[in-house]
Amino acid sequence: MTQSLEELEKFSIPRTASFWGDDDTGACIHVAKSRNSATVYLFGAQPIMWQPDEQADVLWISDAAEFDLHTPIRGGIPVCWPWFGSHPAHPEWPSHGIARTATWTLDAIERIETDVVLRLSLPVRESDAKFWPHLSRPTITYTVGDTFCIELATTNIDPHPICFSQALHTYFSVSDIESIRIDGLEKAPFTDKLTGRKEPPADAPITIAAETDRIYHRPQEPIRLHDPGFSRTITIAHKGATSAVVWNPWSEKSASMGDMGEPDAYRGMVCIETGNVPPDDVILAPGETHTITTSISVAVAAE
Ligand code: TA6
């Protein structure tokens, strides 16, 4: 049973955390503080906006994103769980799992010093049993501050091992896709999903001038998105992730997707995702917990 706006109001914090939305779009939590703000939809527990002080929005959201409590929201940070991409045995099942198209339960909003912490959990739904016949569900914690910190945790409460894959599928807003540079993945081998080929480490920063869909294996470093057009560098620090994905659909795929917005909207975004993507699925014995922690921060880049 999803929480009503009336039930959610009890979590609000004056001049800090409030609720917007309606029965059609579902509720979202809006965190607005002197130095930064964020918006998180309970549908998918999906952040669609995080804006640190004096910065343009860090997350990209499509002008054509659907907010209909059914369609995955195009942009922000989709939570992919308990599988990433197309299900390995059931390609007809929803892409990226069941978590991003479910309304999560808000468990708490807390102020910790200057940060606001949002805690949500994925409820067990009868309709999910076909896709995930287990009791284990993830929780997610968002810490909204000068850094946006995300902790996606799964504890195995089933009496048997569970195996799952997952990712925080973050859409970053960029000045122009061809002017950015991504470093931190130079030493990671990767699988090019467009060719199916496994590639050795590139030993060079990533630049993008065509459709790009790569799974980097065992990234060791923080990932940095350099955006001279926005005079900023976004740092994505991560723990517990065995995969990083870099994706831009480019023009043709973008046009075929139907919810990317304007024909050139793909030029304003890049996905840099952290997770545990096949073949690096997570296997948990009963009682074990796995957590991915991803921290996003922004620094003004020297000219
Ligand atoms: O993370 C990259 C990717 O797996 C791409 O292959 C593309 O499918 C993208 O995710 C978006 O997937 P979606 O199901 O949200 O359209």
Coordinates of N, CA and C and ligand atoms in Angstrom, one line a residue, residues 72 74 78 84-85 95-96 100 169 171 193 213 245 247 253 257 271 273, ligand 1:
P72 N 9.2 4.0 -16.7 CA 10.4 4.4 -16.0 C 10.7 5.9 -16.4
R74 N 12.6 9.0 -17.4 CA 13.8 9.1 -18.2 C 14.7 10.2 -17.7
P78 N 17.9 6.5 -12.2 CA 17.1 5.2 -12.1 C 17.8 4.2 -11.2
F84 N 20.3 -5.8 -14.1 CA 20.7 -4.6 -14.9 C 20.5 -4.9 -16.4
G85 N 19.9 -3.9 -17.1 CA 19.7 -4.2 -18.5 C 18.6 -5.2 -18.8
S95 N 13.1 -4.0 -18.6 CA 14.5 -3.6 -18.6 C 14.9 -3.0 -17.2
H96 N 16.1 -3.4 -16.7 CA 16.7 -2.9 -15.5 C 15.9 -3.2 -14.2
R100 N 12.7 0.3 -10.3 CA 12.5 1.6 -10.8 C 11.0 1.9 -11.2
H169 N 21.8 4.3 -12.2 CA 22.0 4.6 -13.6 C 21.9 6.2 -13.8
Y171 N 22.1 9.9 -14.8 CA 22.1 10.8 -16.0 C 22.7 12.1 -15.6
K193 N 29.2 -2.9 -25.4 CA 27.9 -3.5 -25.6 C 27.4 -3.4 -27.1
D213 N 28.2 2.7 -25.4 CA 27.6 1.8 -24.3 C 28.6 0.8 -23.8
V245 N 29.3 2.0 -15.9 CA 28.8 2.0 -17.3 C 28.8 3.4 -17.8
W247 N 27.3 5.6 -21.0 CA 26.3 5.5 -22.1 C 25.9 6.8 -22.6
K253 N 19.6 6.1 -31.9 CA 18.9 5.4 -30.8 C 18.0 6.3 -30.0
M257 N 13.9 6.0 -29.0 CA 13.4 5.8 -27.6 C 12.1 6.5 -27.2
C271 N 25.4 9.2 -19.3 CA 25.2 8.4 -18.2 C 26.5 7.8 -17.7
E273 N 27.4 5.3 -14.7 CA 26.6 4.4 -13.8 C 27.6 3.6 -12.9
Ligands
TA6_1 O1 23.1 1.6 -19.0 C1 23.0 1.7 -20.4 C2 21.8 0.9 -20.9 O2 21.8 -0.4 -20.5 C3 21.7 1.0 -22.4 O3 22.0 -0.2 -23.1 C4 20.3 1.5 -22.6 O4 19.4 0.5 -22.7 C5 20.1 2.3 -21.3 O5 20.6 1.5 -20.3 C6 18.7 2.8 -21.1 O6 17.8 1.7 -20.8 P1 16.2 2.0 -20.6 O7 15.6 0.7 -20.2 O8 16.1 3.0 -19.4 O9 15.8 2.6 -21.8

